[in-house]
Amino acid sequence: MAERFGSYQNEIYLQGYGGTKPAFSTDATRLEESAAQVLEPEPFFYVAGAAGSGATARANRAAFDRWKIVPRMLTDATERDLSTTVLGTPMPAPVLLAPVGVQSIVHPEAEAATARAAAGLGLPTVLSTASSTSIEDVARACGDGARWFQLYWPNDPEVCASILGRAQRAGYSVLVVTLDTWTLAWRPADLDRAYLPFLHGLGMAVPFTDPVFRSRLDKAPEDDTPSAVLRWISMVTGTDRDWTALPFLREHWDGPIVLKGIQHVDDARRAADAGMDGIAVSNHGGRQVDGAVASLEVLPEIAAAVGDRIEVLFDSGIRTGADVLKALALGARAVLLGRPYVYGLAHSGEEGVRHVLRSLLADFDLTMGLSGYRKVAELTPAALRRS
Ligand code: FNR
């Protein structure tokens, strides 16, 4: 039985018959504004900020406006089934929670609250290597819920293998390897505040609970946090790799592997040639290369080149149901949502994440129906017109 996500609308309008106003907006394009009211400037700008002038983040949003949906009528779209399966993971709608590190800076329950909200709706969570909660604790919070693991690739192979082994044992089924952040970009909003949460020992739960990483230290992280932090940062930043490095991941990961950060069609082809199972067309929400192409801009050519060989996921700029529909029509199998759910977490923890996710799913469900589609497989570029 397909989920009727659109019914969230009825709950809001009808609860107690007089309706119940949500605690914060149902419009994810407005959550940055309201999150600024509930967060201190440092964490707020860490989440909202982007690389350089912010041009890439703006381009990500502008790219969605260049595509318009052309609705179809009399298509019998009353009953809709938005469910899909991506890389062996069934999901009630093609939406995953993007890996976002160091969530403790916006809410004390951090990644565990996010994982509970996602699992409650059946959506997969992608856990970041820069998590403030351990791999095992987030797995417990997920319960039976689907979970994928995102890797920032340590340059110590034994530490890397140890982390991957833990993720597999804890039930994370897909590995997402982020390629675009081998070193941190120039981010003026954080630089102007001299704020990097990791240097305060935050977002370190994965290495600090790792026995092999701990064996590399003279003193335990609890006894000498700054040295442990610096050791970890030097392991995960500053090393760019090339395509010959990928077999290492295959050796240490049994399930599907996705390369995240692909923006060029040749890189997408190489990922497929290298035997990868998927790619995430993503520019990290505009947080890495300033002045870069919008992620949605490159999606159609990448999907056309490799969509029949590997699974193409998409992120960067998704805010509304229409955005999800457009990305799927342009060739994505599923999308990852980033900042909006983090703003939900900042507003009210698990319940806040749930509200953001339910709002997106309801908006997507209603937009699908009103545009004349019953299943995500029906979406093709013919659903859109470029203006
Ligand atoms: C991220 N992102 C990210 N990606 C990743 O692979 N590992 C990580 O640890 C993080 N951490 C992170 C922190 C914060 C605060 C943000 C906003 C983003 C990038 C994320 O997975 C995703 O690519 C973008 O957030 C998508 O863009 P939108 O939806 O935020 O526009």
Coordinates of C-alpha atoms and ligand atoms in Angstrom, one line a residue:
M1 CA 0.0 0.0 0.0
A2 CA 1.6 3.3 -1.1
E3 CA 1.9 6.0 1.5
R4 CA -0.4 9.0 1.1
F5 CA 2.2 11.7 2.0
G6 CA -0.2 14.4 0.8
S7 CA -2.4 13.8 3.7
Y8 CA -0.1 15.8 5.9
Q9 CA -2.0 18.8 4.4
N10 CA -5.3 17.4 6.0
E11 CA -3.6 17.0 9.3
I12 CA -2.6 20.6 9.4
Y13 CA -5.8 22.1 8.1
L14 CA -8.2 19.8 10.0
Q15 CA -6.7 18.8 13.3
G16 CA -9.3 19.6 16.0
Y17 CA -11.3 20.9 12.9
G18 CA -9.9 24.4 13.6
G19 CA -6.5 23.3 12.2
T20 CA -3.1 23.3 13.9
K21 CA -0.4 25.7 12.8
P22 CA 2.9 24.0 12.4
A23 CA 5.6 25.1 14.9
F24 CA 7.6 26.5 11.9
S25 CA 7.2 26.9 8.2
T26 CA 6.1 24.2 5.7
D27 CA 8.2 26.1 3.1
A28 CA 11.8 24.9 3.1
T29 CA 12.9 27.9 1.2
R30 CA 12.1 30.0 4.3
L31 CA 13.9 27.8 6.9
E32 CA 17.3 29.4 6.6
E33 CA 15.6 32.7 7.7
S34 CA 13.9 31.1 10.8
A35 CA 17.0 29.0 11.7
A36 CA 18.9 32.2 12.0
Q37 CA 16.6 33.1 14.8
V38 CA 17.1 29.9 16.8
L39 CA 20.8 29.3 16.3
E40 CA 23.9 31.2 17.5
P41 CA 25.7 32.9 14.5
E42 CA 28.6 30.4 14.4
P43 CA 26.6 27.2 13.9
F44 CA 24.0 29.0 11.8
F45 CA 26.7 30.2 9.3
Y46 CA 28.4 26.9 9.4
V47 CA 25.3 25.3 8.0
A48 CA 24.0 28.1 5.8
G49 CA 27.4 29.1 4.5
A50 CA 28.9 28.3 1.2
A51 CA 32.3 28.6 -0.6
G52 CA 33.6 32.0 -1.6
S53 CA 31.0 34.5 -2.7
G54 CA 28.1 31.9 -2.5
A55 CA 27.8 31.9 -6.3
T56 CA 27.5 28.1 -6.6
A57 CA 24.8 27.9 -3.9
R58 CA 22.8 30.6 -5.6
A59 CA 23.3 28.9 -9.0
N60 CA 22.0 25.6 -7.6
R61 CA 18.7 27.3 -6.7
A62 CA 18.5 29.4 -9.9
A63 CA 18.9 26.2 -12.1
F64 CA 15.6 24.8 -10.8
D65 CA 13.8 28.0 -11.9
R66 CA 15.0 27.5 -15.5
W67 CA 12.9 24.3 -15.7
K68 CA 9.1 24.4 -15.6
I69 CA 6.7 21.5 -15.1
V70 CA 4.1 21.1 -17.8
P71 CA 1.1 19.5 -16.0
R72 CA -1.1 16.9 -17.7
M73 CA -4.8 16.4 -17.1
L74 CA -7.2 13.5 -16.9
T75 CA -4.5 11.0 -16.1
D76 CA -6.2 9.1 -13.3
A77 CA -3.6 10.2 -10.8
T78 CA -5.8 9.9 -7.6
E79 CA -3.8 6.9 -6.3
R80 CA 0.0 7.4 -6.4
D81 CA 2.8 5.1 -5.5
L82 CA 6.1 7.1 -5.1
S83 CA 8.1 4.1 -3.8
T84 CA 11.3 3.0 -5.4
T85 CA 14.4 0.9 -4.8
V86 CA 17.9 2.3 -5.1
L87 CA 21.0 0.1 -4.8
G88 CA 18.9 -2.6 -3.1
T89 CA 17.3 -0.2 -0.6
P90 CA 13.5 0.1 -0.9
M91 CA 12.2 3.5 0.1
P92 CA 8.6 4.9 0.1
A93 CA 9.7 7.9 -1.9
P94 CA 13.0 8.7 -3.8
V95 CA 14.4 10.9 -1.0
L96 CA 17.4 10.2 1.3
L97 CA 18.9 12.4 4.0
A98 CA 22.2 13.7 2.7
P99 CA 25.3 13.2 4.9
V100 CA 25.7 16.2 7.1
G101 CA 28.4 16.3 9.7
V102 CA 28.6 17.6 13.2
Q103 CA 24.9 18.0 13.8
S104 CA 25.5 18.5 17.5
I105 CA 26.2 22.1 16.8
V106 CA 22.5 22.6 16.1
H107 CA 20.8 20.2 18.5
P108 CA 22.1 18.0 21.4
E109 CA 20.4 14.9 20.0
A110 CA 22.1 15.4 16.7
E111 CA 22.4 12.5 14.2
A112 CA 20.4 10.2 16.5
A113 CA 17.3 12.5 16.3
T114 CA 17.8 12.8 12.5
A115 CA 18.0 9.0 12.2
R116 CA 14.9 8.4 14.2
A117 CA 12.9 10.9 12.2
A118 CA 14.1 9.3 8.9
A119 CA 13.5 5.8 10.0
G120 CA 10.0 6.7 11.3
L121 CA 9.1 7.7 7.7
G122 CA 11.0 4.8 6.1
L123 CA 13.6 7.1 4.4
P124 CA 17.3 6.1 4.4
T125 CA 19.8 8.2 6.3
V126 CA 23.3 8.7 5.0
L127 CA 25.6 9.0 8.0
S128 CA 28.6 11.3 7.7
T129 CA 32.1 10.4 8.7
A130 CA 32.1 13.8 10.4
S131 CA 29.2 12.7 12.7
S132 CA 29.0 13.8 16.3
T133 CA 27.4 10.4 17.1
S134 CA 29.1 7.1 16.6
I135 CA 28.4 4.7 13.8
E136 CA 26.9 2.2 16.2
D137 CA 24.7 4.7 18.1
V138 CA 23.2 6.0 14.9
A139 CA 22.6 2.4 13.8
R140 CA 20.7 1.8 17.1
A141 CA 18.7 5.0 16.5
C142 CA 17.8 3.8 13.0
G143 CA 16.5 0.5 14.4
D144 CA 15.3 -1.5 11.3
G145 CA 15.6 1.7 9.2
A146 CA 17.8 1.7 6.1
R147 CA 21.2 3.4 6.5
W148 CA 24.1 4.2 4.2
F149 CA 27.5 5.4 5.3
Q150 CA 29.5 8.3 3.8
L151 CA 33.2 8.2 3.8
Y152 CA 35.8 11.0 4.1
W153 CA 38.7 8.8 3.1
P154 CA 41.4 8.6 5.7
N155 CA 45.0 8.4 4.3
D156 CA 45.8 5.7 6.9
P157 CA 44.5 2.5 5.1
E158 CA 44.1 0.5 8.3
V159 CA 42.1 3.3 10.0
C160 CA 39.9 3.5 6.8
A161 CA 39.4 -0.3 6.7
S162 CA 38.5 -0.3 10.4
I163 CA 35.8 2.4 9.9
L164 CA 34.4 0.6 6.9
G165 CA 34.3 -2.7 8.8
R166 CA 32.4 -1.1 11.7
A167 CA 29.9 0.5 9.3
Q168 CA 29.2 -2.9 7.6
R169 CA 28.8 -4.7 10.9
A170 CA 26.4 -2.0 12.1
G171 CA 24.2 -2.6 9.0
Y172 CA 25.0 0.3 6.7
S173 CA 24.3 -1.2 3.3
V174 CA 25.7 1.4 0.8
L175 CA 29.0 3.3 0.9
V176 CA 29.0 6.9 -0.4
V177 CA 32.5 8.2 -1.0
T178 CA 32.7 12.0 -1.0
L179 CA 35.4 13.1 -3.5
D180 CA 34.9 16.9 -3.5
T181 CA 36.1 17.7 0.0
W182 CA 39.6 16.3 0.1
T183 CA 40.5 19.7 1.6
L184 CA 38.2 22.4 3.0
A185 CA 37.2 25.2 0.7
W186 CA 37.6 28.9 1.3
R187 CA 34.5 29.7 3.4
P188 CA 34.4 33.4 4.4
A189 CA 31.4 33.1 6.8
D190 CA 33.4 30.6 8.9
L191 CA 36.7 32.3 8.4
D192 CA 35.4 35.7 9.5
R193 CA 34.3 34.0 12.8
A194 CA 37.4 31.8 13.0
Y195 CA 34.9 28.9 13.5
L196 CA 35.6 25.3 12.6
P197 CA 33.6 23.0 14.9
F198 CA 36.0 20.1 14.4
L199 CA 38.8 22.1 16.1
H200 CA 36.5 22.2 19.2
G201 CA 36.5 18.4 19.2
L202 CA 33.0 18.3 17.6
G203 CA 32.1 15.9 14.8
M204 CA 34.8 13.5 15.9
A205 CA 32.7 10.6 17.2
V206 CA 33.6 8.2 14.3
P207 CA 37.5 8.4 14.8
F208 CA 37.3 8.8 18.6
T209 CA 35.4 5.6 19.0
D210 CA 37.6 3.7 16.5
P211 CA 40.1 1.3 18.0
V212 CA 42.7 1.6 15.2
F213 CA 42.6 5.4 15.1
R214 CA 43.0 5.4 18.9
S215 CA 46.0 3.1 18.6
R216 CA 47.7 5.8 16.5
L217 CA 47.6 8.3 19.4
D218 CA 50.1 8.8 22.2
K219 CA 47.3 9.8 24.5
A220 CA 43.5 9.0 24.4
P221 CA 41.3 11.7 22.9
E222 CA 39.7 12.1 26.3
D223 CA 43.1 13.1 27.8
D224 CA 44.5 15.2 24.9
T225 CA 41.7 16.3 22.6
P226 CA 43.6 18.9 20.6
S227 CA 46.3 16.4 19.5
A228 CA 43.7 13.7 18.6
V229 CA 41.7 16.3 16.6
L230 CA 44.8 17.4 14.6
R231 CA 45.8 13.8 14.0
W232 CA 42.4 13.1 12.5
I233 CA 42.2 16.3 10.4
S234 CA 45.6 15.5 8.9
M235 CA 44.3 12.0 8.0
V236 CA 41.1 13.2 6.2
T237 CA 42.3 16.4 4.5
G238 CA 45.1 17.3 2.2
T239 CA 45.3 14.1 0.2
D240 CA 43.8 14.1 -3.3
R241 CA 43.7 10.7 -5.0
D242 CA 43.3 9.5 -8.5
W243 CA 41.2 6.8 -10.1
T244 CA 43.7 4.0 -9.3
A245 CA 42.8 4.3 -5.6
L246 CA 39.2 3.0 -6.0
P247 CA 40.0 -0.8 -5.9
F248 CA 41.0 -0.3 -2.2
L249 CA 37.4 0.5 -1.4
R250 CA 36.1 -2.5 -3.3
E251 CA 38.4 -4.7 -1.2
H252 CA 37.0 -3.3 2.0
W253 CA 33.3 -2.9 1.2
D254 CA 31.0 -5.7 0.2
G255 CA 28.0 -3.7 -0.9
P256 CA 27.3 -1.0 -3.5
I257 CA 29.6 2.0 -3.7
V258 CA 28.5 5.5 -4.8
L259 CA 30.9 8.4 -5.7
K260 CA 29.6 11.7 -4.4
G261 CA 30.6 15.0 -6.0
I262 CA 30.5 14.2 -9.7
Q263 CA 29.8 17.2 -11.9
H264 CA 31.5 16.3 -15.2
V265 CA 30.2 13.8 -17.7
D266 CA 33.7 12.3 -18.2
D267 CA 34.0 11.7 -14.5
A268 CA 30.6 10.0 -14.5
R269 CA 31.8 7.7 -17.3
R270 CA 35.0 6.9 -15.5
A271 CA 33.0 6.0 -12.4
A272 CA 31.0 3.6 -14.4
D273 CA 34.1 2.2 -16.1
A274 CA 35.7 1.7 -12.7
G275 CA 32.8 -0.6 -11.8
M276 CA 31.2 1.8 -9.3
D277 CA 27.5 1.2 -8.6
G278 CA 26.3 4.8 -8.4
I279 CA 27.2 8.5 -8.5
A280 CA 25.8 11.4 -6.6
V281 CA 25.7 14.4 -8.9
S282 CA 26.4 17.0 -6.2
N283 CA 28.5 20.1 -5.6
H284 CA 28.2 19.8 -1.9
G285 CA 25.5 22.4 -1.7
G286 CA 27.9 25.0 -3.1
R287 CA 30.2 24.6 -0.2
Q288 CA 33.4 23.6 -2.1
V289 CA 34.0 25.3 -5.4
D290 CA 32.8 28.9 -5.7
G291 CA 31.7 30.0 -9.2
A292 CA 30.9 26.4 -10.2
V293 CA 28.2 25.1 -12.4
A294 CA 24.8 24.3 -10.8
S295 CA 24.4 20.7 -10.0
L296 CA 21.1 20.5 -11.8
E297 CA 22.6 22.1 -14.9
V298 CA 24.9 19.0 -15.4
L299 CA 22.4 16.4 -14.4
P300 CA 20.7 15.8 -17.8
E301 CA 24.0 15.2 -19.7
I302 CA 25.4 12.9 -17.0
A303 CA 22.1 10.9 -16.7
A304 CA 22.1 10.5 -20.5
A305 CA 25.7 9.3 -20.6
V306 CA 25.6 6.8 -17.7
G307 CA 22.0 6.4 -16.4
D308 CA 21.7 3.0 -17.9
R309 CA 24.9 1.7 -16.4
I310 CA 24.9 3.1 -12.9
E311 CA 22.4 4.6 -10.4
V312 CA 22.4 8.4 -10.6
L313 CA 21.6 10.3 -7.4
F314 CA 21.3 14.0 -7.1
D315 CA 21.7 16.8 -4.5
S316 CA 22.4 20.5 -4.1
G317 CA 19.5 22.9 -3.9
I318 CA 16.5 20.6 -3.3
R319 CA 13.9 22.5 -1.3
T320 CA 10.5 21.7 -2.7
G321 CA 8.4 18.9 -4.1
A322 CA 8.7 20.5 -7.6
D323 CA 12.5 20.4 -7.2
V324 CA 12.3 16.6 -6.5
L325 CA 10.0 16.1 -9.5
K326 CA 12.4 18.1 -11.8
A327 CA 15.5 16.3 -10.7
L328 CA 13.8 12.9 -11.2
A329 CA 12.5 14.0 -14.6
L330 CA 16.0 15.0 -15.6
G331 CA 17.4 11.6 -14.8
A332 CA 18.0 11.2 -11.1
R333 CA 16.9 7.9 -9.5
A334 CA 16.6 9.6 -6.1
V335 CA 17.6 12.9 -4.4
L336 CA 19.4 13.8 -1.2
L337 CA 18.1 16.6 1.0
G338 CA 20.7 18.6 2.8
R339 CA 20.3 21.9 4.7
P340 CA 16.5 21.9 5.2
Y341 CA 16.4 18.9 7.5
V342 CA 19.3 20.4 9.5
Y343 CA 17.2 23.5 10.0
G344 CA 14.4 21.3 11.1
L345 CA 16.7 19.7 13.7
A346 CA 17.8 23.1 14.9
H347 CA 14.1 24.2 15.4
S348 CA 12.9 21.2 17.3
G349 CA 15.1 18.1 17.1
E350 CA 13.5 14.8 15.9
E351 CA 10.0 16.4 15.5
G352 CA 11.5 19.3 13.5
V353 CA 13.3 16.9 11.1
R354 CA 10.0 15.0 10.8
H355 CA 8.1 18.1 9.9
V356 CA 10.6 19.1 7.2
L357 CA 10.6 15.6 5.7
R358 CA 6.8 15.3 5.8
S359 CA 6.4 18.7 4.3
L360 CA 8.7 17.8 1.4
L361 CA 7.0 14.4 0.8
A362 CA 3.5 15.9 0.9
D363 CA 4.5 18.7 -1.5
F364 CA 6.1 16.2 -3.8
D365 CA 3.2 13.8 -3.7
L366 CA 0.6 16.6 -4.4
T367 CA 2.8 18.1 -7.2
M368 CA 3.1 14.6 -8.8
G369 CA -0.6 14.1 -8.7
L370 CA -1.6 17.5 -9.9
S371 CA 1.0 17.3 -12.7
G372 CA -0.6 14.0 -13.8
Y373 CA 1.9 11.3 -12.6
R374 CA 1.2 8.3 -10.5
K375 CA 4.7 6.7 -10.3
V376 CA 8.2 8.1 -10.3
A377 CA 9.0 5.8 -13.3
E378 CA 6.6 7.9 -15.4
L379 CA 8.8 11.0 -15.1
T380 CA 10.9 11.8 -18.1
P381 CA 12.3 15.1 -19.5
A382 CA 9.0 15.4 -21.4
A383 CA 7.5 16.4 -18.0
L384 CA 9.4 19.7 -18.2
R385 CA 10.1 22.6 -20.5
R386 CA 13.3 24.7 -20.2
S387 CA 12.7 28.4 -20.2
Ligands
FNR1 C1 27.3 19.0 4.3 N1 27.6 18.0 3.3 C2 28.3 16.9 3.6 N2 28.6 16.0 2.6 C3 29.3 14.9 2.9 O1 29.5 14.1 2.0 N3 29.8 14.7 4.2 C4 29.6 15.6 5.2 O2 30.0 15.4 6.3 C5 28.9 16.8 4.9 N4 28.7 17.7 5.8 C6 27.9 18.8 5.5 C7 27.6 19.7 6.6 C8 26.7 20.8 6.3 C9 26.4 21.8 7.4 C10 26.1 20.9 5.1 C11 25.1 22.0 4.8 C12 26.4 20.0 4.0 C13 27.0 18.2 1.9 C14 25.6 17.5 1.8 O3 25.8 16.1 1.9 C15 24.9 17.8 0.5 O4 25.7 17.5 -0.6 C16 24.4 19.2 0.4 O5 24.0 19.7 1.7 C17 23.3 19.3 -0.6 O6 22.9 20.6 -0.8 P1 21.7 21.4 0.0 O7 20.5 20.4 -0.1 O8 22.1 21.7 1.3 O9 21.5 22.6 -0.9

